[in-house]
Short mmCIF file of C-alpha atoms in Angstrom, two decimals:
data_model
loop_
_atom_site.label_atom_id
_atom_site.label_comp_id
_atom_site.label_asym_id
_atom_site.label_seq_id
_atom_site.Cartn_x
_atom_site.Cartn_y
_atom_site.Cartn_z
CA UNK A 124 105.31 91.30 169.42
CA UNK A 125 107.41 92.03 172.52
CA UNK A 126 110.26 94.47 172.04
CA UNK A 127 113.25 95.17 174.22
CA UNK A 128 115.72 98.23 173.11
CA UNK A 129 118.17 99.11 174.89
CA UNK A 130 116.62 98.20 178.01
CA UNK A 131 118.30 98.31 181.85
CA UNK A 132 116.63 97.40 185.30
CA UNK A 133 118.69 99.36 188.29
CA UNK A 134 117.23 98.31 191.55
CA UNK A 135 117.36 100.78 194.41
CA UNK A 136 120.59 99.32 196.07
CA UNK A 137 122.35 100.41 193.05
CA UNK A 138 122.36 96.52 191.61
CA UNK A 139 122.25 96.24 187.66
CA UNK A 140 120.43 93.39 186.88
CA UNK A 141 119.45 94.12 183.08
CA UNK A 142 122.15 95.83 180.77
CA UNK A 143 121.39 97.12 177.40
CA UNK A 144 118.72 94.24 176.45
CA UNK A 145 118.05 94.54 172.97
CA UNK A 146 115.50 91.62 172.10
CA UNK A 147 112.70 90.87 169.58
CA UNK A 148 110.04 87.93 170.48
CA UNK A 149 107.05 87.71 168.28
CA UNK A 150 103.90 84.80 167.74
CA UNK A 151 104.15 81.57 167.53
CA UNK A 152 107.93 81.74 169.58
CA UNK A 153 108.40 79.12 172.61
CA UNK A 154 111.65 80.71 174.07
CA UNK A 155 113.62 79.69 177.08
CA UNK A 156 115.77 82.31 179.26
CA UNK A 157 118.56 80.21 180.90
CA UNK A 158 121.50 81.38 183.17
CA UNK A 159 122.91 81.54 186.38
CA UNK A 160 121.07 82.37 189.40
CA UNK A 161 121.04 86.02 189.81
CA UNK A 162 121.93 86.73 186.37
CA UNK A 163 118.38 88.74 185.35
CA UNK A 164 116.45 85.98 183.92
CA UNK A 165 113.47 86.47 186.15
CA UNK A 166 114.21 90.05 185.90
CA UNK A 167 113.60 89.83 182.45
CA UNK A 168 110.30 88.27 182.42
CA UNK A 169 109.02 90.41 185.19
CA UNK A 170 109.65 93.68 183.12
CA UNK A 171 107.02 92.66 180.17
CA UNK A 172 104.05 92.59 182.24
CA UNK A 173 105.44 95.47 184.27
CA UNK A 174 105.69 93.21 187.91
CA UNK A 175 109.63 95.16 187.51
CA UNK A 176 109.72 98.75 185.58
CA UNK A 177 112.68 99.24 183.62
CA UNK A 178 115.04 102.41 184.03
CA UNK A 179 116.32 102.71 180.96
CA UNK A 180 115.62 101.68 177.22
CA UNK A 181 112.31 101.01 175.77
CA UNK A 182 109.87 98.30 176.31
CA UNK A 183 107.03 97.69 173.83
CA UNK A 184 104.50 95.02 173.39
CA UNK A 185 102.07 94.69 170.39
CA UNK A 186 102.99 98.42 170.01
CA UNK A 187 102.51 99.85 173.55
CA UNK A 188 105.33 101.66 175.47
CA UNK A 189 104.55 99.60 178.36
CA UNK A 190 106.14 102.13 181.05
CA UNK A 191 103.38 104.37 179.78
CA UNK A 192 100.36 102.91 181.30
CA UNK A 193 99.24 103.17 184.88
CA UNK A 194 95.68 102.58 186.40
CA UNK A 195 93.17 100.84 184.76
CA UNK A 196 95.02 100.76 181.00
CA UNK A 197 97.54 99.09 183.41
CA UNK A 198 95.36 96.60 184.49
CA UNK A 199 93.67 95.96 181.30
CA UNK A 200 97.41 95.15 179.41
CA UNK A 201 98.49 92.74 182.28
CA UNK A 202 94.87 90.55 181.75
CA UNK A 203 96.51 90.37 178.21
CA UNK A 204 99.66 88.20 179.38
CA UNK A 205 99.63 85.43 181.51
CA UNK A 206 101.70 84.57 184.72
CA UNK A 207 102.61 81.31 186.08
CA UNK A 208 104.99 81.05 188.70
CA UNK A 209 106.78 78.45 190.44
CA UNK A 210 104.42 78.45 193.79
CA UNK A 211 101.59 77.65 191.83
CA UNK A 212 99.67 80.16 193.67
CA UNK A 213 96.60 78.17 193.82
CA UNK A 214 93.86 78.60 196.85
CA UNK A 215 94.53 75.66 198.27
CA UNK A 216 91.34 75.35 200.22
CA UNK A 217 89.09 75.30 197.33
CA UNK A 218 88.61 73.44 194.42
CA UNK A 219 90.19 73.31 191.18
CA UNK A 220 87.62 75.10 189.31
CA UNK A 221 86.74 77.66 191.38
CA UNK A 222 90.83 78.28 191.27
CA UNK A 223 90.70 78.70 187.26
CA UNK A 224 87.26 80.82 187.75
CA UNK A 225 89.70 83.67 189.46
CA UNK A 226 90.68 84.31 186.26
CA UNK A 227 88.17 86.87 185.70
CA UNK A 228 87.79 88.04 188.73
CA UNK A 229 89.69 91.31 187.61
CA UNK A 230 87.39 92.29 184.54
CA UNK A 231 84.33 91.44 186.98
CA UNK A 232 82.08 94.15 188.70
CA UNK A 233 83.22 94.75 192.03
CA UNK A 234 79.85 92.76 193.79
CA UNK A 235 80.08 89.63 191.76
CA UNK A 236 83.91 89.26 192.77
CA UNK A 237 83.50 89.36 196.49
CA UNK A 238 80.19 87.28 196.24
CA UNK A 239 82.11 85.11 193.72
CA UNK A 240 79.31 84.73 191.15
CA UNK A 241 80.53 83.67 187.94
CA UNK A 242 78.20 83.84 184.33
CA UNK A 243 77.25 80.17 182.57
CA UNK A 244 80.01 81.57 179.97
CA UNK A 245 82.95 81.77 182.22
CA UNK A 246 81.97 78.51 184.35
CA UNK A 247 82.17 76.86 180.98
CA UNK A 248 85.46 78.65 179.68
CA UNK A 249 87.05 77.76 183.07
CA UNK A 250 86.13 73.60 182.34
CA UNK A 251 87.63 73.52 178.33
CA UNK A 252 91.28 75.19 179.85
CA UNK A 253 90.85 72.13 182.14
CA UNK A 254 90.49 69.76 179.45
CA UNK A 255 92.78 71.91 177.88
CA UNK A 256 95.38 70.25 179.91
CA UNK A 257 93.98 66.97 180.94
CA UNK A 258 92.51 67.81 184.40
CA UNK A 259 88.83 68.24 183.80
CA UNK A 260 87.95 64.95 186.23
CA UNK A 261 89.95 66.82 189.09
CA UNK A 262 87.83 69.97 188.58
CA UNK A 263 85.65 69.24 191.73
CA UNK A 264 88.41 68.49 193.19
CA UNK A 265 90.01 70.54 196.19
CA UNK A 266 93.47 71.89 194.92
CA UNK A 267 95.17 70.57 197.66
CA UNK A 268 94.65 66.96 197.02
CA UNK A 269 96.58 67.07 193.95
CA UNK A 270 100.23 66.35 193.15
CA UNK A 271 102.82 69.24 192.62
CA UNK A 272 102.22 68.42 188.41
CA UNK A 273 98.63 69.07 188.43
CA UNK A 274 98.86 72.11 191.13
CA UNK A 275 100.84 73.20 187.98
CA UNK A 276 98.17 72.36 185.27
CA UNK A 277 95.58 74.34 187.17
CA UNK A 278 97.75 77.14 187.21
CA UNK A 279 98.41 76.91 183.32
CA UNK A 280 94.27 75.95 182.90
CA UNK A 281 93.42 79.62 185.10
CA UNK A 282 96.02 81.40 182.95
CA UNK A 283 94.24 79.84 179.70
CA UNK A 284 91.23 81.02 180.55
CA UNK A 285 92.14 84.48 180.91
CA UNK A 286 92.79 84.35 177.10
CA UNK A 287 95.85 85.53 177.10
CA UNK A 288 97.85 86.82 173.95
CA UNK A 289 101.42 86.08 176.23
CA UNK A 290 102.25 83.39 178.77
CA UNK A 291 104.89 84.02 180.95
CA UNK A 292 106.37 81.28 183.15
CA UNK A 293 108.73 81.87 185.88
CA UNK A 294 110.36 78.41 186.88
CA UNK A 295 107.24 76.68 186.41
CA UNK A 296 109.14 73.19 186.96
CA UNK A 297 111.95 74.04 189.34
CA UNK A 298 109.97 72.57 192.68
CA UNK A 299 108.92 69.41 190.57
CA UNK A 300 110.32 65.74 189.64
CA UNK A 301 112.09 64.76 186.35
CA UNK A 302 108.65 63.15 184.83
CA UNK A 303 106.98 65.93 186.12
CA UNK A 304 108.42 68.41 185.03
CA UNK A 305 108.40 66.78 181.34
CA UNK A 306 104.58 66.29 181.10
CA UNK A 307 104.34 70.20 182.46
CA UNK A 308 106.76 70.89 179.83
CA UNK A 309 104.67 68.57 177.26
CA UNK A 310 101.86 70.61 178.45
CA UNK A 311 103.54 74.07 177.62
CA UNK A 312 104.75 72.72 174.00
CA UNK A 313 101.18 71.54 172.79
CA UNK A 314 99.91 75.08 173.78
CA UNK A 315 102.07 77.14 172.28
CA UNK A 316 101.46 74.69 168.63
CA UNK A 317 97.80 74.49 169.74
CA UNK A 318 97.35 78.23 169.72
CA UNK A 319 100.25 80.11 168.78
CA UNK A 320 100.39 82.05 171.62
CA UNK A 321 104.29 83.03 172.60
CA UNK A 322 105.82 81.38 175.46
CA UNK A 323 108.67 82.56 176.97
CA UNK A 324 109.77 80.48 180.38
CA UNK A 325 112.56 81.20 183.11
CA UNK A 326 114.40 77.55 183.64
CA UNK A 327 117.21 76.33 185.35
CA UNK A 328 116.82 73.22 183.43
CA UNK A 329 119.14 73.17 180.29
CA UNK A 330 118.07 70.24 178.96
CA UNK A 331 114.57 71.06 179.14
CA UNK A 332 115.27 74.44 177.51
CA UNK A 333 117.10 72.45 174.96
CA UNK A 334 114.56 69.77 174.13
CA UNK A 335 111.47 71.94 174.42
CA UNK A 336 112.27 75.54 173.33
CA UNK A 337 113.01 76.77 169.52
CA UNK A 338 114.84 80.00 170.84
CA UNK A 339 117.37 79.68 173.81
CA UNK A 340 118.22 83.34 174.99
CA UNK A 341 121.07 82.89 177.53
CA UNK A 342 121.83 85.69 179.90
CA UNK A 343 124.99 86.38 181.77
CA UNK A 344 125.31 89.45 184.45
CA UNK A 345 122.50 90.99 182.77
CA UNK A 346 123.41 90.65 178.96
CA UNK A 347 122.07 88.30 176.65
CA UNK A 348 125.00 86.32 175.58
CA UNK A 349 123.30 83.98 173.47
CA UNK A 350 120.38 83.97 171.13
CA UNK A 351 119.38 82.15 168.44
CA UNK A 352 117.81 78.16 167.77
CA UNK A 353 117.53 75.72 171.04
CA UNK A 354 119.04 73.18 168.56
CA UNK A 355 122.02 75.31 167.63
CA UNK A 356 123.32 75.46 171.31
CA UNK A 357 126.57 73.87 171.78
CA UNK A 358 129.23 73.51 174.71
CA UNK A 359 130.97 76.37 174.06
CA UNK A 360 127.63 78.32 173.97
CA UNK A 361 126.70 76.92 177.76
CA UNK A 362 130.07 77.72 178.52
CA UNK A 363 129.87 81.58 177.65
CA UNK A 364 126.08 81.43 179.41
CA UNK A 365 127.52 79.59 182.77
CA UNK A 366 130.75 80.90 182.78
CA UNK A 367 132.20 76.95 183.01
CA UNK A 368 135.83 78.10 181.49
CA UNK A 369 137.98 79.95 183.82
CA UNK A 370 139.64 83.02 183.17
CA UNK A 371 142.56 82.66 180.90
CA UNK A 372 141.91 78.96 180.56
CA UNK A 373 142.84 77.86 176.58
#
């Protein structure tokens, strides 16, 4: 379970971008962030595995104070969640496997990393999140002959095979097309009823937050103004969210 109490993020220029975030996500939950640009959404997601530390509040996850680990127990908690990001961040040089197979390269001894030598186990981990998400043909496969969509599937297939107990996605579909972005979306939705593991996703696309999500938290100048069912969302919700009335409008 990820909990938020009271949280704010201050950067050092003196800009707020979280405000008093009090938020409960537990198993199971596929939840979308949505807001304006700038308005802490990516903020947000940054500050569970600790890529942002929070300056005020408390942030726990499964139990653990998060701002309280540094080092290795640092290390260890962020192989627990998994990032994808909209860059992909794939080595584009290589092929798709050996992209997924970087998985482990943080729990590995320090010689079989830089030699990249990789157990029968993990070779064979790093093929099922392929087929996991419907790219095991492409696994020999150099990452940059692939489309944008499947760039994005091996990213989701490496994070898979970390075994994570959280996926976090920050715009995983902004740089891609309509369709695309659906059967990535697709992708994330059989996942999360596949395994159970919580989702929670940074999109700019409302209707995708709307069709795929069950929870919709909508964030405004660093508050949460909405929360609650994807299917309860309304006009006047998107409204308070994007700020669509004007002041003093009726």
């Amino acid at each position: 379970m990820i909990e938020f109490k009271n949280v704010s993020k201050r950067y050092p220029n003196g800009f707020e971008a979280l405000k008093n975030i009090n938020l409960t996500i537990g198993e199971g939950e596929f939840v979308a962030v949505i807001g304006l640009s700038g308005a802490g959404k990516s903020t947000l997601i940054r500050t569970i595995n600790r890529m942002h530390d929070i300056t005020g509040g408390t942030l726990t996850v499964d139990g653990t104070d998060v701002m309280t680990l540094h080092g290795k127990s640092l290390r260890a908690f962020r192989r627990r969640i998994g990032m994808i990001f909209q860059s992909f961040n794939l080595i584009t040089r290589t092929t798709v496997v050996k992209n997924v197979l970087t998985a482990f390269v943080p729990g590995q001894p320090w010689w079989r990393a830089t030699l990249g030598i990789y157990t029968k186990e993990e070779k064979m981990k790093a093929l099922e999140a392929l087929d996991q998400v419907g790219i095991l043909d492409k696994a020999f496969v150099r990452a940059d002959q692939l489309s944008g969509g499947q760039q994005q599937r091996v990213a989701l297939a490496r994070t898979l095979a970390q075994n994570p107990q959280i996926i976090l996605a920050d715009e995983p579909v902004a740089s891609l097309d309509p369709v695309t972005a659906r059967q990535v979306m697709d992708d994330f939705r059989r996942i999360n009823q596949e395994t159970h593991i919580p989702i929670i996703i940074n999109i700019h696309h409302v209707e995708l937050a709307l069709q795929y999500a069950t929870r919709v938290v909508g964030i405004r100048e660093g508050e949460i103004v909405y929360d609650g069912p994807a299917d309860q969302v309304n006009q006047e919700t998107l409204d308070a969210i994007y700020q669509t009335k004007k002041e003093g409008a009726a």
